[in-house]
């Protein structure tokens, strides 16, 4: 019903920058909070950033000041600008969105397939 597609992952040197993009498509009535999560080998999935429909962002201390999340409600997209990247940022990054597919549907979390980000010299 709803598809989230990420792009922008890749290999970058420590201290470098990378921008991730996510586009939502399909049967969408409304999108509430959107966000990015990541999972590194041997670790559980963790929150990277969330942003409300009104543009209010939330970041954990691990990325605060380095990452910026922003969205375009008209295009149903959310982006993550990552600066001053560190090797510990290496992970698979997943896009998330809380979506209502019809006026009678409950809010449901949808996920993208993930995109690999590798920070290495």
Coordinates of C-alpha atoms in Angstrom, one line a residue:
X1 CA 0.0 0.0 0.0
X2 CA 2.8 2.4 1.0
X3 CA 6.3 2.3 -0.2
X4 CA 9.3 4.2 1.2
X5 CA 12.4 4.3 -0.9
X6 CA 15.8 5.6 0.4
X7 CA 18.7 6.9 -1.6
X8 CA 22.0 8.6 -1.0
X9 CA 23.9 6.0 1.0
X10 CA 27.5 5.1 0.2
X11 CA 31.1 5.3 1.3
X12 CA 32.4 8.5 2.8
X13 CA 35.6 9.5 4.6
X14 CA 35.6 10.5 8.3
X15 CA 34.7 14.1 8.6
X16 CA 32.8 14.0 5.4
X17 CA 29.1 14.6 4.6
X18 CA 26.3 12.6 3.1
X19 CA 22.7 13.3 2.4
X20 CA 20.0 10.6 2.6
X21 CA 16.7 11.0 0.9
X22 CA 13.4 9.1 1.4
X23 CA 10.3 9.3 -0.8
X24 CA 6.9 7.9 0.3
X25 CA 4.5 6.8 -2.4
X26 CA 1.4 4.7 -2.8
X27 CA -1.9 4.9 -1.1
X28 CA -1.3 7.7 1.3
X29 CA -4.0 9.8 3.0
X30 CA -1.8 11.5 5.5
X31 CA 1.7 11.3 6.9
X32 CA 2.4 12.3 10.5
X33 CA 5.9 11.9 12.1
X34 CA 8.7 10.8 9.8
X35 CA 12.2 9.7 10.9
X36 CA 15.4 8.0 10.4
X37 CA 16.8 5.0 12.3
X38 CA 20.0 3.0 11.9
X39 CA 21.3 -0.4 12.8
X40 CA 25.0 -1.4 13.0
X41 CA 26.3 -4.9 13.1
X42 CA 25.9 -6.3 16.6
X43 CA 23.7 -3.5 17.8
X44 CA 20.0 -2.9 17.9
X45 CA 18.2 -0.4 15.8
X46 CA 18.4 3.1 17.2
X47 CA 16.7 6.4 16.5
X48 CA 18.7 8.9 14.5
X49 CA 16.2 11.7 14.1
X50 CA 12.4 12.4 13.9
X51 CA 10.5 15.3 12.6
X52 CA 6.8 16.1 13.1
X53 CA 4.5 17.2 10.3
X54 CA 5.0 20.8 11.6
X55 CA 8.7 20.5 11.3
X56 CA 9.7 20.0 14.9
X57 CA 12.9 17.8 15.0
X58 CA 14.2 15.5 17.7
X59 CA 17.8 14.1 17.8
X60 CA 19.7 11.9 20.3
X61 CA 23.0 13.3 21.7
X62 CA 25.0 11.0 19.5
X63 CA 24.1 13.0 16.3
X64 CA 22.9 16.3 17.7
X65 CA 24.7 19.2 16.0
X66 CA 26.0 17.0 13.2
X67 CA 22.8 15.7 11.5
X68 CA 19.8 17.7 10.3
X69 CA 16.4 16.2 9.3
X70 CA 14.0 18.0 7.1
X71 CA 10.9 17.2 5.1
X72 CA 8.7 18.4 2.3
X73 CA 5.1 17.6 3.1
X74 CA 3.9 18.4 -0.4
X75 CA 6.3 15.8 -1.9
X76 CA 6.0 13.3 0.9
X77 CA 9.8 13.2 1.3
X78 CA 12.2 13.3 4.3
X79 CA 15.9 13.9 4.1
X80 CA 18.8 13.5 6.5
X81 CA 21.9 15.7 6.1
X82 CA 24.8 14.1 7.8
X83 CA 28.0 16.2 8.5
X84 CA 31.2 15.5 10.4
X85 CA 30.7 11.8 9.9
X86 CA 32.4 9.3 12.2
X87 CA 33.3 5.7 11.7
X88 CA 30.7 4.9 14.4
X89 CA 28.0 6.3 12.2
X90 CA 28.5 3.3 9.9
X91 CA 25.2 1.4 9.7
X92 CA 22.2 0.6 7.6
X93 CA 19.9 3.6 7.7
X94 CA 16.1 3.1 7.5
X95 CA 13.4 5.7 6.7
X96 CA 10.3 5.6 8.8
X97 CA 6.9 7.3 8.4
X98 CA 3.6 7.1 10.3
X99 CA 1.0 6.9 7.6
X100 CA -2.8 6.8 7.4
X101 CA -3.9 5.2 4.1
X102 CA -7.5 6.3 4.4
X103 CA -9.8 8.3 6.7
X104 CA -10.9 5.1 8.4
X105 CA -7.5 3.6 8.8
X106 CA -5.4 3.7 11.9
X107 CA -1.9 5.3 11.9
X108 CA 0.7 2.7 11.0
X109 CA 4.5 2.8 10.8
X110 CA 6.0 2.0 7.4
X111 CA 9.7 1.4 6.8
X112 CA 12.0 1.6 3.8
X113 CA 14.4 -1.2 2.8
X114 CA 17.5 0.6 4.2
X115 CA 20.6 2.1 2.7
X116 CA 24.1 1.4 3.7
X117 CA 26.3 4.2 5.1
X118 CA 30.0 3.4 5.5
X119 CA 32.4 5.9 7.1
X120 CA 35.9 4.8 6.6
X121 CA 39.3 6.1 5.4

